[in-house]
Amino acid sequence: MSKSKVLVTGIIPVQGIKRLQEVCDATYSSGEPFTREYVLEHLSEYDGILLMGLKGDKELIDAGKNLKIIAVNAVGFDAVDIDYAREKGIVVANAPQGVRVPTAEMTIALMLATVRRLHLYDKIVRSGKWVDVSEQKYMGMSLQGKTLGIFGMGRIGSQVGEFAHVLGMKVIYNDPHRLDTNLEKKLNVSYVDFDTLISNSDVITLHAPSLPSTEGKFDKTVFDAMKPTAYLINAARGVLVKQDDLINALENNSIAGAGLDVFETEPNIPENLRSLDNVVMSPHAGTGTLEARINIAEEASNNIISLLLDNKAINMVNKVEKYM
């Protein structure tokens, strides 16, 4: 019996697709990733695709005439037209577990770097200068005893809350789906409405998906309602934040600072954002560790293996009827 054929796109650690290569006929580029043109030309030959770095739009889906599954090498699946895939009977699956801890780690890293003003300190020292941090204008903020407001209390948000407790922070959250009260007690978090989250938090971290209800949620109105001493941390999706409004808030000191791993206009970051000393930035690197990328690829691979070998969909995000 011939093996199912799978196309692997993007730059993925080969360690993460070892089992996929053993049980399927997997096509993988160990050098430059396959171009979109190559994928569109050859995708009809494959039963599944492990997708990274390309849009899973209608054109790509139509090219995959024999596709049964699109496994996204990430937790976010907004790059895939999941409704059109469902119409075509193609399962779209994501990898939510592998991103949880590394993205939470990045959130905490950005939070610490931002509130302790590491970008400014690093810039000063590299320039050959020195400052006396006894002067209040050079001081940062301690996190112990402060309130962390989490917007989006899923896997990553919950992990961030757990890490924040170690730092001695009080944790409140807002989410369209409130947690069970027993789980709230276990996590030691309190649910509040959105306005309370904004006005009471010393640091706000974002962990929501990109949806019509969340895109542009953090705008001038929100920044004006935040404490002027508060910080915004975004390692979720750039479109959650109105970038121009955030730049204005940072320039005018309406808020104290921001830590950003994602951007509304990435990879093109405006110069007036890059020039600010009260923002710390990273290039969408929340899962940028070898361990994380291996785990994510293994999770995406298992989605493909389960569907193609056992006809069982796991981590399915588009509700294809025959697999429900």
Coordinates of C-alpha atoms in Angstrom, one line a residue:
M1 CA 0.0 0.0 0.0
S2 CA 1.5 3.4 -1.0
K3 CA 2.0 6.0 1.6
S4 CA 0.0 9.2 1.8
K5 CA 1.8 12.2 0.3
V6 CA 2.4 15.3 2.3
L7 CA 4.0 18.6 1.3
V8 CA 5.9 20.5 4.0
T9 CA 6.4 24.3 3.4
G10 CA 8.4 26.9 5.3
I11 CA 11.5 26.6 7.4
I12 CA 10.8 23.9 9.9
P13 CA 13.3 21.9 12.0
V14 CA 13.6 18.5 10.4
Q15 CA 13.5 17.0 13.9
G16 CA 9.9 18.0 14.2
I17 CA 8.8 16.1 11.1
K18 CA 10.8 12.9 11.7
R19 CA 7.7 10.7 12.4
L20 CA 5.8 12.4 9.5
Q21 CA 8.6 11.4 7.2
E22 CA 8.5 7.8 8.5
V23 CA 4.8 7.2 8.0
C24 CA 4.1 9.4 5.0
D25 CA 5.8 10.2 1.8
A26 CA 6.8 13.8 2.9
T27 CA 8.3 16.3 0.5
Y28 CA 10.5 18.7 2.5
S29 CA 13.0 21.3 1.4
S30 CA 16.0 21.4 3.8
G31 CA 17.3 24.6 2.1
E32 CA 15.2 27.5 0.8
P33 CA 11.5 26.9 1.4
F34 CA 9.3 26.1 -1.5
T35 CA 8.0 29.1 -3.4
R36 CA 4.3 29.7 -3.7
E37 CA 4.6 29.0 -7.4
Y38 CA 6.1 25.6 -6.8
V39 CA 3.4 24.7 -4.3
L40 CA 0.6 25.8 -6.6
E41 CA 2.1 23.7 -9.4
H42 CA 2.6 20.5 -7.5
L43 CA -0.1 20.6 -4.7
S44 CA -2.5 18.5 -6.6
E45 CA -0.2 15.5 -6.1
Y46 CA -0.6 15.6 -2.3
D47 CA -3.1 14.4 0.3
G48 CA -1.9 16.8 3.0
I49 CA 0.1 20.0 3.5
L50 CA 2.0 21.2 6.6
L51 CA 1.6 24.9 6.0
M52 CA 4.0 27.6 7.1
G53 CA 4.9 30.9 5.4
L54 CA 2.2 30.8 2.8
K55 CA -1.5 31.9 2.6
G56 CA -4.0 29.1 2.5
D57 CA -6.3 31.1 0.3
K58 CA -8.8 30.0 -2.3
E59 CA -6.2 29.7 -5.0
L60 CA -4.0 27.4 -2.9
I61 CA -7.0 25.3 -1.8
D62 CA -8.2 24.9 -5.4
A63 CA -4.7 23.8 -6.4
G64 CA -4.9 21.0 -3.8
K65 CA -7.4 18.9 -5.7
N66 CA -6.7 15.9 -3.5
L67 CA -6.1 17.6 -0.2
K68 CA -7.7 16.2 2.9
I69 CA -6.0 18.3 5.5
I70 CA -4.2 21.6 5.8
A71 CA -2.1 21.5 9.1
V72 CA -1.0 25.0 10.1
N73 CA 2.4 25.1 11.8
A74 CA 1.1 27.5 14.4
V75 CA -1.8 28.2 16.7
G76 CA -3.2 31.0 14.5
F77 CA -5.1 30.0 11.4
D78 CA -6.1 33.4 10.1
A79 CA -3.9 32.9 7.0
V80 CA -6.2 30.0 5.8
D81 CA -9.6 30.5 4.3
I82 CA -11.2 27.9 6.7
D83 CA -14.7 28.4 5.4
Y84 CA -13.7 27.6 1.8
A85 CA -11.7 24.7 3.0
R86 CA -14.7 23.3 4.7
E87 CA -16.8 23.7 1.6
K88 CA -14.2 21.6 -0.2
G89 CA -14.2 19.0 2.6
I90 CA -10.7 19.8 3.7
V91 CA -9.8 19.8 7.4
V92 CA -7.8 22.7 8.7
A93 CA -6.0 22.0 12.0
N94 CA -3.7 24.1 14.1
A95 CA -1.1 23.5 16.8
P96 CA -2.2 25.1 20.0
Q97 CA -0.2 23.2 22.6
G98 CA 3.4 23.8 21.3
V99 CA 3.0 27.6 21.3
R100 CA 1.7 27.9 24.8
V101 CA 4.8 28.1 27.0
P102 CA 7.2 29.8 24.6
T103 CA 4.7 32.6 23.8
A104 CA 4.0 33.0 27.4
E105 CA 7.8 33.2 28.1
M106 CA 8.1 35.9 25.4
T107 CA 5.2 37.8 27.0
I108 CA 7.0 37.8 30.3
A109 CA 10.3 38.7 28.7
L110 CA 8.8 41.7 26.9
M111 CA 7.0 42.7 30.1
L112 CA 10.2 42.7 32.2
A113 CA 12.3 44.3 29.5
T114 CA 9.7 47.1 29.1
V115 CA 8.8 48.0 32.7
R116 CA 12.5 47.8 33.6
R117 CA 13.4 50.0 30.6
L118 CA 16.1 47.7 29.3
H119 CA 15.9 49.2 25.8
L120 CA 16.8 52.6 27.1
Y121 CA 19.5 51.3 29.4
D122 CA 21.1 49.2 26.7
K123 CA 21.0 52.2 24.3
I124 CA 22.7 54.4 26.9
V125 CA 25.4 52.0 27.8
R126 CA 26.2 51.1 24.2
S127 CA 26.6 54.8 23.4
G128 CA 29.4 54.9 26.0
K129 CA 27.4 57.0 28.4
W130 CA 26.2 56.4 31.9
V131 CA 23.2 57.5 34.0
D132 CA 22.4 57.7 37.6
V133 CA 19.2 55.7 38.1
S134 CA 18.6 57.6 41.3
E135 CA 17.0 60.1 39.1
Q136 CA 13.4 59.3 38.8
K137 CA 13.3 60.0 35.0
Y138 CA 15.5 56.9 34.5
M139 CA 13.6 54.6 36.8
G140 CA 11.4 51.7 35.8
M141 CA 8.6 49.9 37.6
S142 CA 8.6 46.9 39.9
L143 CA 6.1 44.2 39.1
Q144 CA 5.6 42.8 42.6
G145 CA 2.2 43.9 43.9
K146 CA 1.1 45.3 40.6
T147 CA -2.0 44.2 38.7
L148 CA -1.7 42.3 35.4
G149 CA -4.7 42.5 33.1
I150 CA -5.0 39.6 30.7
F151 CA -7.1 40.1 27.6
G152 CA -7.9 36.6 26.3
M153 CA -7.7 33.9 28.9
G154 CA -7.0 30.8 26.8
R155 CA -4.0 28.5 27.0
I156 CA -1.4 31.2 26.6
G157 CA -3.1 33.8 28.8
S158 CA -3.5 31.2 31.6
Q159 CA 0.2 30.4 31.3
V160 CA 1.1 34.1 31.5
G161 CA -1.1 34.4 34.6
E162 CA 0.8 31.5 36.2
F163 CA 4.1 33.0 35.5
A164 CA 2.9 36.4 36.7
H165 CA 2.0 35.0 40.1
V166 CA 5.6 34.0 40.6
L167 CA 6.5 37.7 40.2
G168 CA 4.0 38.6 42.9
M169 CA 1.4 40.1 40.6
K170 CA -2.4 40.2 41.1
V171 CA -4.1 38.8 37.9
I172 CA -7.4 40.0 36.5
Y173 CA -8.7 39.0 33.1
N174 CA -11.4 39.7 30.4
D175 CA -12.5 37.2 27.8
P176 CA -15.8 36.7 25.9
H177 CA -16.0 33.3 27.6
R178 CA -15.7 33.5 31.3
L179 CA -13.8 30.6 33.0
D180 CA -15.6 28.2 35.4
T181 CA -15.4 29.7 38.9
N182 CA -13.5 26.6 40.1
L183 CA -10.9 27.1 37.4
E184 CA -10.7 30.8 38.3
K185 CA -9.9 29.8 41.9
K186 CA -7.3 27.2 40.8
L187 CA -5.6 29.8 38.6
N188 CA -6.0 32.5 41.2
V189 CA -7.5 35.0 38.7
S190 CA -10.5 37.3 38.8
Y191 CA -12.9 38.1 35.9
V192 CA -13.6 41.8 35.2
D193 CA -15.4 43.6 32.4
F194 CA -13.3 45.2 29.7
D195 CA -13.5 48.8 31.0
T196 CA -12.4 47.6 34.5
L197 CA -9.5 45.7 33.0
I198 CA -8.3 48.8 31.1
S199 CA -8.6 51.2 33.9
N200 CA -7.2 49.0 36.8
S201 CA -4.3 47.2 35.2
D202 CA -0.6 48.3 35.6
V203 CA 0.3 46.0 32.7
I204 CA -2.1 44.6 30.0
T205 CA -1.1 41.6 28.0
L206 CA -2.9 40.5 24.8
H207 CA -3.7 36.9 24.0
A208 CA -6.8 37.0 21.8
P209 CA -7.2 35.8 18.2
S210 CA -7.7 38.0 15.2
L211 CA -11.5 38.3 14.9
P212 CA -13.9 41.1 13.7
S213 CA -14.6 41.7 17.4
T214 CA -11.0 42.0 18.4
E215 CA -9.3 43.8 15.5
G216 CA -8.5 47.3 16.4
K217 CA -9.8 46.8 19.9
F218 CA -6.9 48.7 21.5
D219 CA -7.3 52.2 20.1
K220 CA -7.1 55.8 21.3
T221 CA -10.1 55.4 23.5
V222 CA -8.5 52.5 25.3
F223 CA -5.1 54.1 25.7
D224 CA -6.8 57.3 27.1
A225 CA -8.5 55.1 29.7
M226 CA -5.4 53.3 30.8
K227 CA -3.3 54.5 33.7
P228 CA -0.5 56.8 32.4
T229 CA 1.9 54.6 34.3
A230 CA 0.6 51.4 32.6
Y231 CA 2.2 49.2 29.9
L232 CA 0.8 47.3 27.0
I233 CA 2.3 43.9 25.9
N234 CA 1.3 42.3 22.6
A235 CA 2.6 38.9 21.6
A236 CA -0.7 37.8 20.0
R237 CA -1.8 39.5 16.8
G238 CA -0.7 42.9 15.5
V239 CA -4.1 43.8 14.3
L240 CA -5.5 43.8 17.8
V241 CA -3.9 47.2 18.2
K242 CA -4.4 50.4 16.2
Q243 CA -0.8 51.1 15.6
D244 CA -1.0 54.8 14.9
D245 CA -3.0 55.3 18.0
L246 CA -0.4 53.4 20.1
I247 CA 2.4 55.5 18.6
N248 CA 0.6 58.6 19.6
A249 CA 0.0 57.3 23.1
L250 CA 3.7 56.4 23.5
E251 CA 4.8 59.7 22.1
N252 CA 2.5 61.7 24.3
N253 CA 3.2 59.5 27.4
S254 CA -0.5 58.7 27.6
I255 CA 0.8 55.3 28.7
A256 CA 4.2 54.5 30.0
G257 CA 5.4 52.0 27.4
A258 CA 4.8 48.9 25.3
G259 CA 6.4 45.6 24.5
L260 CA 5.6 44.4 21.0
D261 CA 6.3 41.1 19.3
V262 CA 3.6 41.6 16.6
F263 CA 2.6 44.6 14.5
E264 CA -0.3 45.8 12.5
T265 CA 2.0 46.5 9.5
E266 CA 4.7 43.8 10.0
P267 CA 7.2 43.3 8.7
N268 CA 7.2 47.1 7.9
I269 CA 7.6 48.9 11.1
P270 CA 7.2 52.7 11.0
E271 CA 10.3 54.7 11.8
N272 CA 8.5 56.8 14.5
L273 CA 7.7 53.6 16.4
R274 CA 11.2 52.3 16.0
S275 CA 12.7 55.5 17.3
L276 CA 10.9 55.5 20.6
D277 CA 12.7 54.7 23.9
N278 CA 9.6 53.5 25.7
V279 CA 8.9 50.5 23.5
V280 CA 10.7 47.1 23.3
M281 CA 10.2 45.2 20.0
S282 CA 10.9 41.7 18.6
P283 CA 10.3 40.3 15.1
H284 CA 7.2 38.0 15.8
A285 CA 9.6 35.7 17.7
G286 CA 7.2 34.4 20.3
T287 CA 7.9 30.8 19.4
G288 CA 11.5 31.5 18.3
T289 CA 13.3 28.7 20.1
L290 CA 14.4 25.4 18.7
E291 CA 12.5 23.4 21.3
A292 CA 9.3 25.3 20.5
R293 CA 9.6 24.9 16.7
I294 CA 10.2 21.2 17.1
N295 CA 7.2 20.8 19.4
I296 CA 4.9 22.8 17.0
A297 CA 6.0 20.8 14.0
E298 CA 5.4 17.5 15.8
E299 CA 2.0 18.7 16.8
A300 CA 1.1 19.7 13.2
S301 CA 2.6 16.4 11.9
N302 CA 0.4 14.4 14.4
N303 CA -2.7 16.3 13.0
I304 CA -1.8 15.0 9.5
I305 CA -0.9 11.5 10.6
S306 CA -4.1 11.1 12.6
L307 CA -6.3 12.2 9.7
L308 CA -4.5 10.4 6.8
L309 CA -3.8 7.2 8.7
D310 CA -6.6 6.9 11.2
N311 CA -9.3 9.1 9.6
K312 CA -9.5 11.1 12.9
A313 CA -9.3 14.8 13.0
I314 CA -7.6 16.5 15.9
N315 CA -7.2 20.2 16.6
M316 CA -9.7 20.8 13.8
V317 CA -10.8 24.5 13.5
N318 CA -13.3 24.4 10.6
K319 CA -15.8 21.7 11.5
V320 CA -15.8 19.5 8.5
E321 CA -18.9 17.4 8.9
K322 CA -17.6 13.9 8.1
Y323 CA -14.9 14.2 10.7
M324 CA -17.1 15.6 13.6

